[in-house]
Short mmCIF file of C-alpha atoms in Angstrom, two decimals:
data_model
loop_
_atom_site.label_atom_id
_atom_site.label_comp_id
_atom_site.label_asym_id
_atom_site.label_seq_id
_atom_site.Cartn_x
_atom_site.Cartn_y
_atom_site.Cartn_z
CA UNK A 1 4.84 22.73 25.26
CA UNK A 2 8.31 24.18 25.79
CA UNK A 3 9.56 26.92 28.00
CA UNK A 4 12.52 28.88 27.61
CA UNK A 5 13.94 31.05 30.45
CA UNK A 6 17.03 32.40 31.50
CA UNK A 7 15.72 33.87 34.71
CA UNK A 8 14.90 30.52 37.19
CA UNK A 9 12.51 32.85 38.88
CA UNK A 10 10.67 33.90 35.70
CA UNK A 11 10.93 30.19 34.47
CA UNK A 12 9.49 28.40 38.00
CA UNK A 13 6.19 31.28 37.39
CA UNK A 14 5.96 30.29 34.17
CA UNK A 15 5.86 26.52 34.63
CA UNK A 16 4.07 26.57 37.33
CA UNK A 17 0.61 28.60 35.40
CA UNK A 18 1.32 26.08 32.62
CA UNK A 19 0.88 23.19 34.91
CA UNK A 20 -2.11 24.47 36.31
CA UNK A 21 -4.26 24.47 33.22
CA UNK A 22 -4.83 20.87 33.90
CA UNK A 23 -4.50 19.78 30.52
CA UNK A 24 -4.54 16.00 30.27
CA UNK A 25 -2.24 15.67 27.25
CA UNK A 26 0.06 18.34 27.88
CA UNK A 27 3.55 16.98 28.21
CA UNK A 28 5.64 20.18 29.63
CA UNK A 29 9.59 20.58 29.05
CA UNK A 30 11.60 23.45 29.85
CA UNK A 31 14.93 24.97 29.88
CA UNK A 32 17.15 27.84 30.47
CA UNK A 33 19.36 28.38 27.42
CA UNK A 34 18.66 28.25 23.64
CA UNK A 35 21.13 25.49 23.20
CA UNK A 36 19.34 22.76 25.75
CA UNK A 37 16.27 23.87 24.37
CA UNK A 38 17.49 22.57 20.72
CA UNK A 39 17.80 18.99 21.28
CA UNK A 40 14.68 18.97 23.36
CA UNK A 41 13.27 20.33 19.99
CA UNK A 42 14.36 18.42 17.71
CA UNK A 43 13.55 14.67 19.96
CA UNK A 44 10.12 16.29 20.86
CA UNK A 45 8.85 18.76 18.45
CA UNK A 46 6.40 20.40 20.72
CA UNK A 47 3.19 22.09 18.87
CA UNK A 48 4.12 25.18 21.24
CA UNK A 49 7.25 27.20 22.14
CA UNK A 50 7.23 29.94 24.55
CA UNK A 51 10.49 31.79 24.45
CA UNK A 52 12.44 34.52 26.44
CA UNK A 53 14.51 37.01 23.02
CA UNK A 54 17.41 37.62 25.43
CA UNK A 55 19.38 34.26 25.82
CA UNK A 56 22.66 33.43 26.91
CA UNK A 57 24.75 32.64 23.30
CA UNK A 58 21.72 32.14 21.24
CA UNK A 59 18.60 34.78 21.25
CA UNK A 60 15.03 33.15 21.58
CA UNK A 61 14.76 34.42 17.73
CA UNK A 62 17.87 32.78 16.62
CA UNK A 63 16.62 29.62 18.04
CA UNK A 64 13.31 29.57 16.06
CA UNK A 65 14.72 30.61 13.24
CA UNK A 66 17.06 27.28 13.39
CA UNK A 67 13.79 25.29 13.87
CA UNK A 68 10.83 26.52 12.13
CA UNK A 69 10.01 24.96 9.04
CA UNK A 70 12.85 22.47 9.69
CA UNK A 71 11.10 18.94 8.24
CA UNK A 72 8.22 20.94 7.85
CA UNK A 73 7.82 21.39 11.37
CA UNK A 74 5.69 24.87 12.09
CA UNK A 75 5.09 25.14 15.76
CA UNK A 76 2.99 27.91 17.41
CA UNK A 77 5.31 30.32 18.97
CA UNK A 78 4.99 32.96 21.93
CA UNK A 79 8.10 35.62 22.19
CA UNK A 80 8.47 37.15 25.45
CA UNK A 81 10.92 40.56 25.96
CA UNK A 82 11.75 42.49 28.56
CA UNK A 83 12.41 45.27 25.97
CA UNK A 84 9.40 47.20 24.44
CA UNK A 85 11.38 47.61 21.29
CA UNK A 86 9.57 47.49 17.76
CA UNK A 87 12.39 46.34 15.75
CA UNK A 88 12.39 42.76 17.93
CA UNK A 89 8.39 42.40 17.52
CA UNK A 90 8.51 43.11 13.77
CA UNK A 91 11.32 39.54 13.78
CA UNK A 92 9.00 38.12 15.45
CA UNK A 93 6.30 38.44 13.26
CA UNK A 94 8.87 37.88 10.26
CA UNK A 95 9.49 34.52 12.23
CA UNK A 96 5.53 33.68 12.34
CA UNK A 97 5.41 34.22 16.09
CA UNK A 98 1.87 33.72 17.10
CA UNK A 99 1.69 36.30 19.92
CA UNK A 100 4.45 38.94 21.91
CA UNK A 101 4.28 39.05 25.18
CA UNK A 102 5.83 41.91 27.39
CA UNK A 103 7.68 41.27 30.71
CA UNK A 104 6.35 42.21 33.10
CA UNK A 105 3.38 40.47 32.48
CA UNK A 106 0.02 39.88 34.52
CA UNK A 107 -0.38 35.41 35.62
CA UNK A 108 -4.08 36.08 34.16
CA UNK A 109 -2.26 37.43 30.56
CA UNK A 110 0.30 34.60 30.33
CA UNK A 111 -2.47 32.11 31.23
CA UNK A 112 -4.87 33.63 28.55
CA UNK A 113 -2.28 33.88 25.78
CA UNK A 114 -0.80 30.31 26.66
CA UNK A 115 -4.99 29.01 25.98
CA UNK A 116 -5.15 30.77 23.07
CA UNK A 117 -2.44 29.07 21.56
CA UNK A 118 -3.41 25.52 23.04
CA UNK A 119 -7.09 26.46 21.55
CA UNK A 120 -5.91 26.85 18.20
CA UNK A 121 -3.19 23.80 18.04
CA UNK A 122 -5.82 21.94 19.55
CA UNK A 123 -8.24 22.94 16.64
CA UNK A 124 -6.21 22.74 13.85
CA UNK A 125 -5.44 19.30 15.09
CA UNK A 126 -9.46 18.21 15.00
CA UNK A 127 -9.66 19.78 11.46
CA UNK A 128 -6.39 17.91 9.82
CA UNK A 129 -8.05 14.92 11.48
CA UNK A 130 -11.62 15.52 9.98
CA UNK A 131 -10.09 16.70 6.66
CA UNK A 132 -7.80 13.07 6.51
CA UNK A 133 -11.01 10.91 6.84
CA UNK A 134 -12.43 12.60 4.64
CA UNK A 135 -9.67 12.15 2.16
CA UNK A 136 -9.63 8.69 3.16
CA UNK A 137 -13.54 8.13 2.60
CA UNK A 138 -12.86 9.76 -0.93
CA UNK A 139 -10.25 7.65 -1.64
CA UNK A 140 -12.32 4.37 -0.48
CA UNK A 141 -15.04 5.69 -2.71
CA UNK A 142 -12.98 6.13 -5.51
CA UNK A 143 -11.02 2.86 -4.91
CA UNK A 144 -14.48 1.20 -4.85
CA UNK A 145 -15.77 2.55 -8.37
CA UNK A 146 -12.00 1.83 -10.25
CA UNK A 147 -12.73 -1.76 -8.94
CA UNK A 148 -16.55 -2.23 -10.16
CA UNK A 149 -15.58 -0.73 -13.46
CA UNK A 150 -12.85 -3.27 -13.61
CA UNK A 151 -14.51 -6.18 -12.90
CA UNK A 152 -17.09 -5.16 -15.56
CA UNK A 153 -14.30 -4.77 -18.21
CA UNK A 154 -13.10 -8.20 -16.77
CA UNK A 155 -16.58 -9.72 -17.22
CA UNK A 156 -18.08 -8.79 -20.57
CA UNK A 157 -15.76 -7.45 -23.82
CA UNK A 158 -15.56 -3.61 -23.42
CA UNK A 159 -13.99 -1.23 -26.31
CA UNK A 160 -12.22 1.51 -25.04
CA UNK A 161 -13.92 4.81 -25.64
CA UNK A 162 -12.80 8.41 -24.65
CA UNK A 163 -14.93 8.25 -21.84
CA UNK A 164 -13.41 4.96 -19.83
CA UNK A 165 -10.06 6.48 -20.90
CA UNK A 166 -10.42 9.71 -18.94
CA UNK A 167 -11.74 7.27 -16.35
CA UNK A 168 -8.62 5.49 -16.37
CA UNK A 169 -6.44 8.94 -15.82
CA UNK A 170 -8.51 9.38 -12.88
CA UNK A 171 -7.56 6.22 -11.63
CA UNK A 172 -4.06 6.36 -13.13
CA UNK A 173 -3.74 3.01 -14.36
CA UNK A 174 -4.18 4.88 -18.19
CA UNK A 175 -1.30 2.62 -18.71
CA UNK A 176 -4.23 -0.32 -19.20
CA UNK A 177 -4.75 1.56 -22.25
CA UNK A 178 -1.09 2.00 -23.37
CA UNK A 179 1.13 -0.79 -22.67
CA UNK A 180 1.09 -4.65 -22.44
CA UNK A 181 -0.28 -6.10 -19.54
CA UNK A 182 -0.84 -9.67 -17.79
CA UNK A 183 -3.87 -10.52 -15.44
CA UNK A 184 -3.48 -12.88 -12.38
CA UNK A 185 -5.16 -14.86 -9.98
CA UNK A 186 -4.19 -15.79 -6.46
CA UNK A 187 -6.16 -18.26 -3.76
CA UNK A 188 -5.29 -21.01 -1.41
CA UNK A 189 -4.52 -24.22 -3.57
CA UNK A 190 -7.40 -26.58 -4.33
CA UNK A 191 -10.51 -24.03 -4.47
CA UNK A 192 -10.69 -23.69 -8.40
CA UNK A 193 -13.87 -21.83 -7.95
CA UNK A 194 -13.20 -20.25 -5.13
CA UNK A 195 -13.19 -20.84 -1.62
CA UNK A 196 -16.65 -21.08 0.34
CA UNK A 197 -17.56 -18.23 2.84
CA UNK A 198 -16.24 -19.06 6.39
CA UNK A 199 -14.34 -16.81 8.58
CA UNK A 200 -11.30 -18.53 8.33
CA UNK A 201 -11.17 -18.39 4.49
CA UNK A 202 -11.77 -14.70 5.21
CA UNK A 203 -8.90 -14.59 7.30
CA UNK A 204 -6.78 -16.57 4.63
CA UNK A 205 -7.67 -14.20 1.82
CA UNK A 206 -6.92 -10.68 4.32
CA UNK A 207 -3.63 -12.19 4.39
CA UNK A 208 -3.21 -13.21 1.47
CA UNK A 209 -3.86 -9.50 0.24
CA UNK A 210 -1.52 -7.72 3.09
CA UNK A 211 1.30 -9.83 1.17
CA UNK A 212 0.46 -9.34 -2.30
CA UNK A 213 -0.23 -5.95 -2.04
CA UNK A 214 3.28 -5.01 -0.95
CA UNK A 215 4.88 -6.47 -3.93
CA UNK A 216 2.51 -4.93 -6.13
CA UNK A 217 3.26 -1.40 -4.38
CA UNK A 218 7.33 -2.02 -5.01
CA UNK A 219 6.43 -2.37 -8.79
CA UNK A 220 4.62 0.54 -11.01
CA UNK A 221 1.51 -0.21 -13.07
CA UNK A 222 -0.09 -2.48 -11.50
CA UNK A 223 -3.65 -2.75 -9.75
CA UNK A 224 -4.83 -5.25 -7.39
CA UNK A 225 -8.58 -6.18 -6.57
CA UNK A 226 -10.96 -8.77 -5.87
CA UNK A 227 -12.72 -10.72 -8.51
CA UNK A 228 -16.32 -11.58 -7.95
CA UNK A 229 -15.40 -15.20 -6.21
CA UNK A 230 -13.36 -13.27 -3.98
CA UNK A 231 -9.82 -14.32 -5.18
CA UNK A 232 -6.84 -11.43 -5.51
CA UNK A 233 -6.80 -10.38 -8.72
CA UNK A 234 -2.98 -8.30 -10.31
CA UNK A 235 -3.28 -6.78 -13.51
CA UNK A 236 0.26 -5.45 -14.08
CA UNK A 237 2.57 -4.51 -16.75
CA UNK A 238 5.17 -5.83 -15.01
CA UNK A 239 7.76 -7.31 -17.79
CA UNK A 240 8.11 -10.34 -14.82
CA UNK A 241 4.64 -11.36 -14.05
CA UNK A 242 5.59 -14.89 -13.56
CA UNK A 243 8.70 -13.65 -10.91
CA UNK A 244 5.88 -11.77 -9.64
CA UNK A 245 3.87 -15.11 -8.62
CA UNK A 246 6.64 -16.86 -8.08
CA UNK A 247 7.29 -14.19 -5.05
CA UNK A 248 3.93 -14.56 -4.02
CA UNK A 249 3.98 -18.19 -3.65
CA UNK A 250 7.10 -17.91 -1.51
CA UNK A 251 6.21 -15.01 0.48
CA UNK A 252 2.61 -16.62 1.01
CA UNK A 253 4.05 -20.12 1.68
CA UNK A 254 6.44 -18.32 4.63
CA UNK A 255 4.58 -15.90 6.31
CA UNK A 256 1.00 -17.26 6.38
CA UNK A 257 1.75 -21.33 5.77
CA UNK A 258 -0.29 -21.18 2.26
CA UNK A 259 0.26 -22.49 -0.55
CA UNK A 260 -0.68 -20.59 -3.23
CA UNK A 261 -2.87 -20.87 -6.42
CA UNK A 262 -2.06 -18.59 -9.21
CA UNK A 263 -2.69 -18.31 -12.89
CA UNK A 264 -1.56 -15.92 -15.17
CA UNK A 265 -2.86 -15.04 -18.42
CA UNK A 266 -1.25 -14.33 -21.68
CA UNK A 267 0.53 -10.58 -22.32
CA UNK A 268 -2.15 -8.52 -23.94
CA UNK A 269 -1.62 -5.65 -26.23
CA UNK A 270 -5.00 -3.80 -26.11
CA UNK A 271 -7.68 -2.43 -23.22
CA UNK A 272 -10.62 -4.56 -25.14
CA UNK A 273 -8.51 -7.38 -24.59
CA UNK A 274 -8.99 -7.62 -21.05
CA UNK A 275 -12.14 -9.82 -21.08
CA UNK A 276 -9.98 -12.61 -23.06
CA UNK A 277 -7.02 -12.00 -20.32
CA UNK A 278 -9.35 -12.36 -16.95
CA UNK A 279 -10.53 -15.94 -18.71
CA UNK A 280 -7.69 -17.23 -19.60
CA UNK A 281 -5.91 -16.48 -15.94
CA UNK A 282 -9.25 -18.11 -14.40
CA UNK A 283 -8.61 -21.01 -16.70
CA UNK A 284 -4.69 -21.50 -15.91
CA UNK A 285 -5.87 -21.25 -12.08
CA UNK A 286 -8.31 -23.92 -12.00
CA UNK A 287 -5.80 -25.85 -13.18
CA UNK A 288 -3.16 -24.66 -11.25
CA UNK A 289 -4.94 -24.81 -8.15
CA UNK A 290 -5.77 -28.87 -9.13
CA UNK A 291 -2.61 -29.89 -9.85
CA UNK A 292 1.66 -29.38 -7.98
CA UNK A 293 2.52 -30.31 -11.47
CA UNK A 294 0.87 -27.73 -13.38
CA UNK A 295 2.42 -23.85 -14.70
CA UNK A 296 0.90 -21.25 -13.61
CA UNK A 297 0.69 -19.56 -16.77
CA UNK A 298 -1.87 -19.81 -19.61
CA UNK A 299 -1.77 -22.47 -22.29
CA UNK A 300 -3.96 -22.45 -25.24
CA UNK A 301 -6.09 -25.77 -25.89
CA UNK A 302 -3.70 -25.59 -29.42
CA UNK A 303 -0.61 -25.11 -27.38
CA UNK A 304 -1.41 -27.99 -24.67
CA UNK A 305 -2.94 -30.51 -27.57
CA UNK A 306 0.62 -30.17 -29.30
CA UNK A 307 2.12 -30.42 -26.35
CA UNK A 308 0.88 -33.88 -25.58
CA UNK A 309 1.16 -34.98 -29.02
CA UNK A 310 4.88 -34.49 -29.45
CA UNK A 311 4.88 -36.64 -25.91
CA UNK A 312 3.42 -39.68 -27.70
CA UNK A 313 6.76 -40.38 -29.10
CA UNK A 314 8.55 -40.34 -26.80
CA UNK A 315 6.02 -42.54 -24.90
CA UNK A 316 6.02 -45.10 -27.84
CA UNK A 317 10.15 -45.50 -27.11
CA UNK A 318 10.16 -46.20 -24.12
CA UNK A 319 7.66 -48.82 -24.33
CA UNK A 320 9.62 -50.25 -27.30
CA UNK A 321 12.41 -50.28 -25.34
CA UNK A 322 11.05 -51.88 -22.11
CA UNK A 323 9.79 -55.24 -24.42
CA UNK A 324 7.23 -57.60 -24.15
CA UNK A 325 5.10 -55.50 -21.64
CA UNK A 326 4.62 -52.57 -24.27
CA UNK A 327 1.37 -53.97 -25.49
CA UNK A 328 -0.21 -53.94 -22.01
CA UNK A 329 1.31 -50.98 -20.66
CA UNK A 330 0.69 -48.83 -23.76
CA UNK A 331 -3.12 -50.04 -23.38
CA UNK A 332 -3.19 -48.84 -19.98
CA UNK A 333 -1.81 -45.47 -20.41
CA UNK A 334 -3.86 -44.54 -23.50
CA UNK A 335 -0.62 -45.20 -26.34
CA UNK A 336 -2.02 -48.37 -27.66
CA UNK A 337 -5.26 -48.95 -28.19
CA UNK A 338 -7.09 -52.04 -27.15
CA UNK A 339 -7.08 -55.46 -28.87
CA UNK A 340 -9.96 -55.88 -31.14
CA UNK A 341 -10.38 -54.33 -34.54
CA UNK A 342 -9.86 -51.12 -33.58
CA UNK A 343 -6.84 -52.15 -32.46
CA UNK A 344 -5.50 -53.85 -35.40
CA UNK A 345 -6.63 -51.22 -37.26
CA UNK A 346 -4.20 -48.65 -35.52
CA UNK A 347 -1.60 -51.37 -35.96
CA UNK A 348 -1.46 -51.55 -39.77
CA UNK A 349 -1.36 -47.59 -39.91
#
């Protein structure tokens, strides 16, 4: 609460009946002019003003016209005049004073008016409070059916019909439906299948999320959940998804002391194509998570079985090169196959 009075007499009275309401949250300031009132304002914002018209410089109405609605700040306000004059009660009212109080004035009116305002601050504060949990139980709710529905488009093929689309506005990723996206996984390193329930694996994947979560806020369309083995799941469109993970690792690896599992699926260009991307992204992990050597992004069986046959070659070489131990060193790795017919046979090709 603030008090402003010009008068010390009027200004000790007043303080002194707004003390004694025995309030246990009231935090009281007060001053004498409009402009040491300001700053006390502005640091403190109280939820109630009460304020003499007549000031020295500044008029009690000139200061809450400065104020109110400043930020969006709308405090309950209590103008007190000496003057019975209609014109200064109609400002008030223009100013959305919540009461006008006439000096001089009764300690049993001051104290009733002063509760009455108090009451009502005190209310409306209960009923933003009541009306944010609810908000936030809605939006739990709602959070809670976008991610079933996901993981069931994640789980089993799924066209898109009109239906899952509108569900999808509602949600506002329609962009799942619109533009390319990528799917990713995230765990601790060496659980391919997921980690076994234990608190501190609870803990791990909490943190984990805290982390991820922020870098998926600083980048638009893009959703993050947990897939039924309880890993973090991203489906972005993100043109970066692999500086995405990359980020994660690092951010992961200095904040928490993880190191981080992550595969990353192929871009995909349609919504029924999200079945094919939450496989592939579970197959690049499981490998990832096995292996320091591994990418982190998916490679088809066609990709990775060209892959190692252009590094055959090059294998071959380098045995050639390194003599008389090429027989036995090709043998071991899998180049050359072993003496016998089959092996002769692979010789004469």
């Amino acid at each position: 609460m603030m008090l402003i009075e010009d008068e010390p007499d009027a200004l000790a009275g007043m303080t002194r009946i707004a003390a004694g309401l025995n309030l246990p949250d009231l935090t009281l300031h007060t001053a004498d002019n409009a402009e040491s009132a300001l700053p006390l304002i502005h640091a403190f914002q109280p939820e109630l003003i009460v304020t003499d018209i007549m000031l020295p410089r500044m008029t009690g109405l000139e200061l809450i016209e400065s104020v109110v609605d400043e930020g969006g700040y709308k405090p309950k306000v209590i103008v007190v005049s000496g003057f019975n004059d209609f014109e200064y009660a109609r400002q008030s009212i223009r100013l959305g004073a919540f009461d006008y109080l006439l000096k001089p004035f009764r300690t049993e009116d001051f104290k009733a008016r002063i509760e009455k305002a108090i009451g009502l601050v005190l209310a409306e504060k209960k009923l933003a409070a009541e009306n944010s949990k609810q908000q936030s139980l809605a939006e739990r709710g709602n959070h809670a059916m976008r991610d079933e529905y996901l993981i069931e488009f994640c789980t089993r093929p799924t066209s898109l019909e009109e239906h899952l689309y509108q569900r999808l506005r509602l949600w506002q990723i329609a962009w799942l439906a619109e533009a390319p996206y990528t799917v990713m996984l995230m765990d601790v390193k060496g659980y391919p299948d997921g980690k076994p329930l234990h608190r501190d694996h609870a803990l791990q994947t909490f943190a984990i999320g805290n982390i991820v979560s922020e870098l998926a806020e600083a980048r638009s369309s893009s959703v993050l959940l947990k897939d039924p083995k309880n890993r973090w799941m991203l489906i972005t469109a993100s043109d970066q998804p692999e500086q995405m993970a990359k980020e994660a690792v690092a951010s992961v690896g200095s904040y928490q002391r993880i190191t981080l599992a992550v595969g990353i699926s192929a871009k995909m260009q349609r919504f029924d194509q999200l079945h094919e991307a939450y496989a592939q992204a579970q197959r690049a992990f499981q490998i990832h998570s096995l292996s320091d050597e591994a990418p982190m992004h998916y490679e088809s069986p066609a990709a990775s079985a060209a892959a190692a046959a252009n590094s055959i070659p090059e294998a071959i070489g380098a045995l050639i090169v390194r003599g008389g131990q090429g027989d036995a060193e090709g043998r071991r790795i899998g180049v050359f196959p072993a003496s016998g017919p089959a092996g002769r046979e692979f010789l004469r090709a």
